[in-house]
Amino acid sequence: MAPAVPLAVLALVALVAPGLGVAPGCDYPAHRWCSSRDIAVACQVESRCPSLPRPAAAPVALGLYYESLCPACREFLVTKLFSTWLLLPEEMLNITLVPYGNAQERNVSGKLDFMCQHGPEECLGNMMEACLMHEAKNFSTYFPVIFCLESGSSVTKNLEACLQIYAPEVDSGRIAACMQGDTGLALMHHNAQLTEALDPPHQYVPWITVNGKHTDELQAQAEASLLGLVCHLYQGEKPEACGGSKAPKIPSGCRR
């Protein structure tokens, strides 16, 4: 006597392949149609296989274009961006930091030179953070150091202390060499190109992009509740942190 066929499989056969036919491209027996996502897709029964694991969701991509000494930039990075990053799983949020902002790039006697909105110290801070990112490479290594720099009394004078606390494995000497050599200039030139390529062009900093886009609405939402915005946009399973509360108002941005 032939084994009984489960009713669920019979239902799938009736819905997807009436009669004796099967979905085009489906070379699998009916009892395997829900055994994997690839097979379910091939047999056109994906929507009828509730036990299949959900595909991994893409992280929300957030870009922060900022200046190292801009008060509003520092406030957003320290109180909104860093805390959101700490609360959410790594696969949920992908952050790109671009320290440049309203700076201007010049060619002086064949050598790159930069003028920054808040003076030479800001240019130094921008390059320091760019070189830190270049040397540390891993975001989870350099972001706490940048948080430490931006939340302290001096962005440019606390590098050694911040490295000792958050990333003692990173060589401060290599960061200094980067800042004093051609690498630092090349990194700032790259940041200038990234900033100038923004569409629409940036009008102030912090300038925030979400999944490659900037709108007034996205900027306002990110400044009001970054955690809430990321939780809303993420298409995967939400963590417990996605209950979120409203964040305090930040200072107005640094305009050109």
PDB file of N, CA, C and O in Angstrom, residues 29 61 70 121 124 126 177 180 218 222 233 239:
ATOM      1  N   PRO A  29      10.300  16.710  -6.498  1.00  0.00           N
ATOM      2  CA  PRO A  29       9.031  16.113  -6.061  1.00  0.00           C
ATOM      3  C   PRO A  29       8.313  17.049  -5.098  1.00  0.00           C
ATOM      4  O   PRO A  29       8.948  17.848  -4.399  1.00  0.00           O
ATOM      5  N   ALA A  61      21.750  51.975   5.280  1.00  0.00           N
ATOM      6  CA  ALA A  61      23.022  52.652   5.017  1.00  0.00           C
ATOM      7  C   ALA A  61      22.890  54.124   5.381  1.00  0.00           C
ATOM      8  O   ALA A  61      22.078  54.844   4.794  1.00  0.00           O
ATOM      9  N   CYS A  70      32.361  71.292  14.203  1.00  0.00           N
ATOM     10  CA  CYS A  70      31.011  71.854  14.110  1.00  0.00           C
ATOM     11  C   CYS A  70      30.192  71.379  15.312  1.00  0.00           C
ATOM     12  O   CYS A  70      30.026  70.172  15.518  1.00  0.00           O
ATOM     13  N   GLU A 121      42.508  74.276  12.983  1.00  0.00           N
ATOM     14  CA  GLU A 121      42.362  73.163  13.917  1.00  0.00           C
ATOM     15  C   GLU A 121      41.311  72.173  13.431  1.00  0.00           C
ATOM     16  O   GLU A 121      41.453  70.966  13.635  1.00  0.00           O
ATOM     17  N   LEU A 124      42.844  70.022  10.880  1.00  0.00           N
ATOM     18  CA  LEU A 124      43.667  69.022  11.554  1.00  0.00           C
ATOM     19  C   LEU A 124      42.791  67.896  12.103  1.00  0.00           C
ATOM     20  O   LEU A 124      43.127  66.715  11.967  1.00  0.00           O
ATOM     21  N   ASN A 126      39.770  66.998  11.047  1.00  0.00           N
ATOM     22  CA  ASN A 126      39.222  66.228   9.924  1.00  0.00           C
ATOM     23  C   ASN A 126      40.237  65.198   9.423  1.00  0.00           C
ATOM     24  O   ASN A 126      39.907  64.027   9.205  1.00  0.00           O
ATOM     25  N   ALA A 177      52.042  59.856  11.096  1.00  0.00           N
ATOM     26  CA  ALA A 177      52.746  59.804   9.813  1.00  0.00           C
ATOM     27  C   ALA A 177      51.790  60.039   8.650  1.00  0.00           C
ATOM     28  O   ALA A 177      52.125  60.714   7.672  1.00  0.00           O
ATOM     29  N   GLN A 180      51.017  63.742   8.418  1.00  0.00           N
ATOM     30  CA  GLN A 180      52.142  64.578   7.994  1.00  0.00           C
ATOM     31  C   GLN A 180      52.593  64.294   6.568  1.00  0.00           C
ATOM     32  O   GLN A 180      53.423  65.034   6.021  1.00  0.00           O
ATOM     33  N   LEU A 218      14.001  63.167   5.551  1.00  0.00           N
ATOM     34  CA  LEU A 218      14.909  62.184   6.145  1.00  0.00           C
ATOM     35  C   LEU A 218      15.863  62.850   7.137  1.00  0.00           C
ATOM     36  O   LEU A 218      16.142  62.298   8.201  1.00  0.00           O
ATOM     37  N   ALA A 222      15.999  61.865  11.045  1.00  0.00           N
ATOM     38  CA  ALA A 222      17.244  61.379  11.634  1.00  0.00           C
ATOM     39  C   ALA A 222      17.642  62.214  12.843  1.00  0.00           C
ATOM     40  O   ALA A 222      18.124  61.691  13.849  1.00  0.00           O
ATOM     41  N   LEU A 233      12.900  51.700   8.861  1.00  0.00           N
ATOM     42  CA  LEU A 233      13.352  51.374   7.506  1.00  0.00           C
ATOM     43  C   LEU A 233      13.884  49.948   7.368  1.00  0.00           C
ATOM     44  O   LEU A 233      13.841  49.376   6.278  1.00  0.00           O
ATOM     45  N   PRO A 239      14.975  44.191  16.546  1.00  0.00           N
ATOM     46  CA  PRO A 239      15.436  43.864  17.895  1.00  0.00           C
ATOM     47  C   PRO A 239      14.595  44.595  18.949  1.00  0.00           C
ATOM     48  O   PRO A 239      13.816  45.494  18.631  1.00  0.00           O
TER      49      PRO A 239
END
